[in-house]
Coordinates of C-alpha atoms and ligand atoms in Angstrom, one line a residue:
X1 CA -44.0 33.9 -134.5
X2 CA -40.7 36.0 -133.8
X3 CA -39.4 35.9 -130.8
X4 CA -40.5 38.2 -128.6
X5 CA -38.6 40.5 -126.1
X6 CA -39.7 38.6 -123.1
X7 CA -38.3 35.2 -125.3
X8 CA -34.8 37.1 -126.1
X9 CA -34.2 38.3 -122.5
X10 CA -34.2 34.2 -121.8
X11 CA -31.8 33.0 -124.3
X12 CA -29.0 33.2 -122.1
X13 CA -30.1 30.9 -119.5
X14 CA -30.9 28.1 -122.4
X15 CA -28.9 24.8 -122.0
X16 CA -28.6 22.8 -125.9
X17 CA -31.1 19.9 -125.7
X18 CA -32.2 20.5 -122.3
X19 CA -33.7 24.1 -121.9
X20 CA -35.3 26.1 -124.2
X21 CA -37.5 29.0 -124.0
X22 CA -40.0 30.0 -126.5
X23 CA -43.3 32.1 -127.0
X24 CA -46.4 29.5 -125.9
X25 CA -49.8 30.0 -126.2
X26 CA -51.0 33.4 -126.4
X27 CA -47.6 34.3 -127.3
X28 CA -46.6 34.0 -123.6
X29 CA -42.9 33.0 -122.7
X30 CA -42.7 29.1 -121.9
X31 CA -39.6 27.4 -120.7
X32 CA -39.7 23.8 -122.2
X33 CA -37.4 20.9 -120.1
X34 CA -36.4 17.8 -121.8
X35 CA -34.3 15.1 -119.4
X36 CA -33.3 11.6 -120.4
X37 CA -36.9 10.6 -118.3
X38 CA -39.0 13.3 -119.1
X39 CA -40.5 16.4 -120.6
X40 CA -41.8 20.0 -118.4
X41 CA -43.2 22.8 -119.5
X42 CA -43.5 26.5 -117.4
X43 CA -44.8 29.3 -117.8
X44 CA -43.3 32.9 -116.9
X45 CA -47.1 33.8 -116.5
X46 CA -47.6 32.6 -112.5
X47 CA -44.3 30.7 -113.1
X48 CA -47.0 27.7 -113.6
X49 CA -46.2 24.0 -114.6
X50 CA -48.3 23.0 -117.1
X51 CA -46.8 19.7 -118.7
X52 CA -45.4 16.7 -116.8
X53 CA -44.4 13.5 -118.8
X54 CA -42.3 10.6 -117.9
X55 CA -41.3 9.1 -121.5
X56 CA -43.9 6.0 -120.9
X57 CA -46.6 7.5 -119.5
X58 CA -49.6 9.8 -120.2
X59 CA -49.1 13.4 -118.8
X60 CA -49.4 13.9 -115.2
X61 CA -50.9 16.9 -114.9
X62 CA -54.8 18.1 -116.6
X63 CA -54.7 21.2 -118.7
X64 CA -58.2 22.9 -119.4
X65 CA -58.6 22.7 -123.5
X66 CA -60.3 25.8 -122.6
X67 CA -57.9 26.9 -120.5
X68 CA -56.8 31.4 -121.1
X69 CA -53.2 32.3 -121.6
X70 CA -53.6 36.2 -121.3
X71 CA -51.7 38.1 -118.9
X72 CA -53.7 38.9 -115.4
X73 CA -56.0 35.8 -115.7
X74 CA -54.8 32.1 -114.4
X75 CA -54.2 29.6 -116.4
X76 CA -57.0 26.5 -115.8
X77 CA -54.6 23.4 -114.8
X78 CA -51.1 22.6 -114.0
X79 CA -49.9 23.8 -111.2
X80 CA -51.4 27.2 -109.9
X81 CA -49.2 29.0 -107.5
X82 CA -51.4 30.2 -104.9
X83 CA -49.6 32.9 -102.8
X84 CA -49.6 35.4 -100.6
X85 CA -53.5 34.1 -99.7
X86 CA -55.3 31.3 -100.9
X87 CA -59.3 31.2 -101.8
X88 CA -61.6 34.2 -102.6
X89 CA -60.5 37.9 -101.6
X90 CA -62.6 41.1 -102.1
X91 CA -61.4 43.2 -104.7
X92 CA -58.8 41.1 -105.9
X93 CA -58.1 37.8 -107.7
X94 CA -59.1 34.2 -105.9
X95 CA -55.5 32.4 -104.6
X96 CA -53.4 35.3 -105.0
X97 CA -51.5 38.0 -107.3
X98 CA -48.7 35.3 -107.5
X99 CA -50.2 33.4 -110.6
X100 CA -51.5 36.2 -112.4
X101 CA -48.0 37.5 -112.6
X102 CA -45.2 37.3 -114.6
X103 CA -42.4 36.1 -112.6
X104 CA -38.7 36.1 -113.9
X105 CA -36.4 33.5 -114.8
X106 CA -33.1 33.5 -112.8
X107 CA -31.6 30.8 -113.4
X108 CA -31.1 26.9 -115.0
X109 CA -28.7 24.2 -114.6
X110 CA -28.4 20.8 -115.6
X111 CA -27.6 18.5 -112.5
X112 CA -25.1 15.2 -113.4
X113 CA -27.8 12.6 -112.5
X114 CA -29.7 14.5 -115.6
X115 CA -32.2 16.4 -113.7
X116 CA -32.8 19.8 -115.0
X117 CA -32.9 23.0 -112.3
X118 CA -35.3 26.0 -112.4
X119 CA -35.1 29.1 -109.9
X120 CA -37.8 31.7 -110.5
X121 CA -37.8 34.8 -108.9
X122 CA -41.7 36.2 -108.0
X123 CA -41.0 40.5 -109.1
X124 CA -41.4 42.8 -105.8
X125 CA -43.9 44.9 -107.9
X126 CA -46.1 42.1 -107.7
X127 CA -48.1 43.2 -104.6
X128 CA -48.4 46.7 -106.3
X129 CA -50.8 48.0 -109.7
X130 CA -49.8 51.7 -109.5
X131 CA -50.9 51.5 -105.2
X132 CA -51.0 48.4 -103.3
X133 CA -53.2 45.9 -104.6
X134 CA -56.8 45.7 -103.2
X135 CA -56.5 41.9 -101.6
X136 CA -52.9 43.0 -100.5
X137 CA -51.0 43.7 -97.5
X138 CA -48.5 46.2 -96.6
X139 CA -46.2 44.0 -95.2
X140 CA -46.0 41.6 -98.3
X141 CA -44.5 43.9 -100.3
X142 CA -41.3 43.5 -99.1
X143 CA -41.7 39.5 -99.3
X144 CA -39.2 37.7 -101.6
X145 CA -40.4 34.8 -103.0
X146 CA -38.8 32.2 -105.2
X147 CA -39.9 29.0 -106.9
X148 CA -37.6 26.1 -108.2
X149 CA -38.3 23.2 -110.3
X150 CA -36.5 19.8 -110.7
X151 CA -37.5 17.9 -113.7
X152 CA -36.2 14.1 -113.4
X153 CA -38.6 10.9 -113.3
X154 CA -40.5 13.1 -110.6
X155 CA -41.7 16.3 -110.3
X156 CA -40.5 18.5 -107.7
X157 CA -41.5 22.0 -106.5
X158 CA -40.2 24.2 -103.9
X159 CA -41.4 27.6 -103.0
X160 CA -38.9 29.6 -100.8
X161 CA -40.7 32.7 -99.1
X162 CA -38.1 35.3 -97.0
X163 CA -39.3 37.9 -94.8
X164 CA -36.7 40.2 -95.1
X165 CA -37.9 42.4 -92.2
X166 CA -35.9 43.2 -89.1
X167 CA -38.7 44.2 -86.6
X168 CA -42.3 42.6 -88.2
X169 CA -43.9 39.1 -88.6
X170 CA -45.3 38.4 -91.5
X171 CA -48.5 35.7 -91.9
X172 CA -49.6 34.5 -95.2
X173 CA -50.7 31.5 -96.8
X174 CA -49.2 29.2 -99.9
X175 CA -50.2 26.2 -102.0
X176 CA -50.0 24.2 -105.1
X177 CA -52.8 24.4 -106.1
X178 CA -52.4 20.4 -108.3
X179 CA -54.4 20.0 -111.9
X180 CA -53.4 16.0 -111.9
X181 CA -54.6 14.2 -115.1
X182 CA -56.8 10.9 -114.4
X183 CA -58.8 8.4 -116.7
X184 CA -62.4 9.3 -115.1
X185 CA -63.0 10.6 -111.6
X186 CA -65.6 7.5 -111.3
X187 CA -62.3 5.2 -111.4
X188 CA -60.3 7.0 -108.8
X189 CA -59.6 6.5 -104.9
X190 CA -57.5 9.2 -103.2
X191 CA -55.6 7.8 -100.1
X192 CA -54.1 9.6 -97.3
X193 CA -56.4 11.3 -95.8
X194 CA -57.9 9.1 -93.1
X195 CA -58.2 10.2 -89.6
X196 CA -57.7 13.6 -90.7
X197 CA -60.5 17.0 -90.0
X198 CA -61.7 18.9 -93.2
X199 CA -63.8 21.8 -93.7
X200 CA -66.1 21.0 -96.4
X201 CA -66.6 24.0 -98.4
X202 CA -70.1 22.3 -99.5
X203 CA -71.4 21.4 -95.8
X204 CA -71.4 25.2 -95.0
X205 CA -67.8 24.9 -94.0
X206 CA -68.4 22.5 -90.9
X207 CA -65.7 20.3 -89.6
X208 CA -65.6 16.6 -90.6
X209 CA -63.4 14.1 -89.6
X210 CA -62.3 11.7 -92.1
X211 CA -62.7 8.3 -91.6
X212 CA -62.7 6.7 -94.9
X213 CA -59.8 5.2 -95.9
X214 CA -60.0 5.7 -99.5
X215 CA -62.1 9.0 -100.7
X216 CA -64.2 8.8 -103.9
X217 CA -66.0 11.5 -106.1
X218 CA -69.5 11.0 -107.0
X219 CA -70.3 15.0 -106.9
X220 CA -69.2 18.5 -106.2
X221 CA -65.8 18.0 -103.8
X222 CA -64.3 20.9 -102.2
X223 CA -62.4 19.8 -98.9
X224 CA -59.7 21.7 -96.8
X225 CA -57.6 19.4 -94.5
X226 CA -56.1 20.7 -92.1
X227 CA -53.2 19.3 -90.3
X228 CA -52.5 17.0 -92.5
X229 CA -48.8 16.4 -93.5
X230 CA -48.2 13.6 -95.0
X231 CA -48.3 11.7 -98.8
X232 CA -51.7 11.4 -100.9
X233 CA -51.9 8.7 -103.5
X234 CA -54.4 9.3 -106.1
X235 CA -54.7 5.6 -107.6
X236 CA -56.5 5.1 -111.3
X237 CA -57.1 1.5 -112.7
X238 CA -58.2 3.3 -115.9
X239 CA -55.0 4.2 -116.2
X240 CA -53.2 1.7 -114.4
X241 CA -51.4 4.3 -112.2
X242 CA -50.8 5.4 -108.9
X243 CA -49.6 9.0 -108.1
X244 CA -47.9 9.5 -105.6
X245 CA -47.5 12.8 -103.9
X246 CA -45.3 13.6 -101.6
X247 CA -44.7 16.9 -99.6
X248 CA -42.8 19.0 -96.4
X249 CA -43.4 22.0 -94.9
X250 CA -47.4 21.6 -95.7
X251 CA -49.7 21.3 -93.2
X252 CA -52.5 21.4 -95.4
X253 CA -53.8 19.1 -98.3
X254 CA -57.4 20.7 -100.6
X255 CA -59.4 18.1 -102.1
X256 CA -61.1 19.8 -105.4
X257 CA -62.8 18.9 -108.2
X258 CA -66.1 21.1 -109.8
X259 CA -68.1 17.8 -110.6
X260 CA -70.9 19.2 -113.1
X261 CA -72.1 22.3 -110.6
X262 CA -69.5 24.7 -110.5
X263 CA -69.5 25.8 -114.3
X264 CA -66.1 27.2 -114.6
X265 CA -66.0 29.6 -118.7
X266 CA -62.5 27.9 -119.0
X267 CA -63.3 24.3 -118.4
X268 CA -65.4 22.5 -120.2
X269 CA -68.4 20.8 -119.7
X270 CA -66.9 17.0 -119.6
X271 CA -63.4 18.2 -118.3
X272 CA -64.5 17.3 -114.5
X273 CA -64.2 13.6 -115.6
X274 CA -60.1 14.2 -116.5
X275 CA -59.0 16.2 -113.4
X276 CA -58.2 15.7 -109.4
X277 CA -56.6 18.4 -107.5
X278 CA -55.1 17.5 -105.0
X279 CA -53.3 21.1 -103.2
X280 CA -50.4 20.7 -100.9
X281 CA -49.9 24.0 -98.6
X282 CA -50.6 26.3 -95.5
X283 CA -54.2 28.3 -95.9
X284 CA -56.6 28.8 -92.7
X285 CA -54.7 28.0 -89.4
X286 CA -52.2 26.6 -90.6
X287 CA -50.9 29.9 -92.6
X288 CA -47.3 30.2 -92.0
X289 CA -46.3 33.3 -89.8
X290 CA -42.7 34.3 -90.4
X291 CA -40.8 35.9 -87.8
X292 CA -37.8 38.6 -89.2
X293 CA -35.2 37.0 -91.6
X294 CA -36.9 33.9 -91.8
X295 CA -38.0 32.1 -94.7
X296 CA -40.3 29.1 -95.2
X297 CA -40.2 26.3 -97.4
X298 CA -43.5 24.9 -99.2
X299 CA -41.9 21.5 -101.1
X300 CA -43.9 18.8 -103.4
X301 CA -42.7 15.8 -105.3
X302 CA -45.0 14.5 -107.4
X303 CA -44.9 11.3 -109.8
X304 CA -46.7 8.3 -111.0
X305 CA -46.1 4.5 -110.2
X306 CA -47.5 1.3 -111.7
X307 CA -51.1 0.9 -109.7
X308 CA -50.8 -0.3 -106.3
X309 CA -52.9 -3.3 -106.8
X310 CA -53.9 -3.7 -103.3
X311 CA -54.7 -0.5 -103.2
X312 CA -58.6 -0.2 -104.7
X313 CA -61.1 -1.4 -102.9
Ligands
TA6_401 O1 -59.1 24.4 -104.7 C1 -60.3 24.8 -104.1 C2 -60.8 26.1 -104.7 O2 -60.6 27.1 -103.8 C3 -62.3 25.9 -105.1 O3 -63.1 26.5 -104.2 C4 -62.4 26.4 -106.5 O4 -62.8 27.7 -106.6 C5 -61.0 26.2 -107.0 O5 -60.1 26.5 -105.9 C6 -60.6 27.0 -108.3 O6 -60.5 28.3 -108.0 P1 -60.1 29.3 -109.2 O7 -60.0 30.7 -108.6 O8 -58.8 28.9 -109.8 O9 -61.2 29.2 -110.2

């Protein structure tokens, strides 16, 4: 397949052996990353990581076999970019314009330690279709939002919102939204959480305080913490691994996975088996609120470690 105009505009900001940029699936412009420790892939389309690998270990990160590359519909896995809202809006996409959008490359670098650099640039035009978007507010068009990626043993992700106003706040809500690849979602515990209130999306949104100190998935899970800052590890005998992820500026952490209820066209039937997310962000009362000229600062960093024995009860 030639290259196409979208490909040829990123040719420039290849580095030999390190960054290259080619048409993916559906055609769509993919930036491929290869470091000394690892291998990325990212999409222009929602500027969405869909490929993580450390050289000795299985991929990090679940990708839907079924999974659409066709501009204006997400891509199933990876890591969705859920911005300016997150969750269902009337009229307009679930999570956001962000990841249905093609966002622009700006710019690559190679650091010395051999991690590769990624700064995407989310297109003002993105709040508009011809007239404001239906889910959209006025005051996000002016919103500059930018996304960068370090690929190195870990995966990190930062996304850098700047309110450019002089007079207005501006409130909105961001995550990353986390596809992460396990063995079988009967192996797994996810730790972190204890202590912590959620609002379980399957309880009729009540309140629940969390006292386990590992969480396991025997059905439908869809749980928003709130207030909850600090590291998740998702550990996987059947694997032998334990990820660990890390984050700042999130005050919010959704525990997700469709179990065999919530038939999604673009996952298949078995694919709840292979796939945890786990969403590091700022949705419900903890949206971030930025006063004039400020900008906020949604990070992750995200990688795997041999499994903490001690660790599965
Ligand atoms: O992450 C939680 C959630 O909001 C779930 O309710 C589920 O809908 C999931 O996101 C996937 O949403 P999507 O719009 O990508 O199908």
């Amino acid at each position: 397949m030639g290259d196409s105009d979208a490909v040829k505009r990123l040719r420039p900001l290849e580095i030999d052996g390190v960054i290259q940029c080619e048409p993916g699936e559906g055609g769509l412009p993919k930036v491929s990353v290869t470091t000394p420790l690892s291998r990325a892939e990212v999409y222009l389309h929602g500027a969405q990581v869909t490929l993580f690998k450390t050289a000795e270990e299985p991929p990090l990160l679940f990708l839907s076999e079924r999974s659409r590359f066709v501009t204006g519909t997400p891509i199933r896995g990876g890591i969705p970019i859920c911005y300016p809202w997150f969750g269902p809006r009337s009229g307009d996409v679930s999570h956001g314009y962000a990841r249905i959008t093609e966002w622009e490359l700006a710019a690559t670098r190679m650091h010395p330690d051999g991690t590769a650099g990624l700064r995407f640039v989310l297109p003002e035009a993105a709040a508009n279709q011809g007239g404001i978007r239906a889910g959209a507010r006025e005051e996000w068009t002016s919103l500059k939002a930018e996304l960068y990626v370090s690929v190195s043993d870990r995966l990190e992700l930062e996304l850098v919102v700047t309110n450019p106003s002089e007079s207005q706040n501006v409130a909105l809500e961001n995550c990353f939204h986390t596809y992460f690849a396990i063995s079988d979602i009967s192996e797994i515990a996810i730790e972190g959480l204890q202590g912590t209130q959620y609002r379980d999306r399957l309880q009729h949104d009540q309140l629940i305080k969390d006292s386990d100190r590992q969480i396991r998935i025997n059905s439908q899970t869809d749980r928003t913490y709130l207030d909850a800052s600090g590291p998740v590890h998702i550990h996987d005998p059947g694997l032998k691994r334990t990820i660990a992820i890390e984050k700042a500026g999130s005050a919010s952490t959704v525990v997700w996975n469709p179990w065999t209820t919530q038939i999604l066209s673009d996952l298949g039937p078995e694919e709840y088996r292979r796939l945890i997310c786990v969403e590091s962000g700022n949705v419900e009362k903890n949206q971030v609120v930025l006063a004039p000229g400020q900008s906020s600062t949604l990070k992750v960093s995200m990688g795997s470690l041999p499994l903490v024995q001690a660790s599965v009860a």
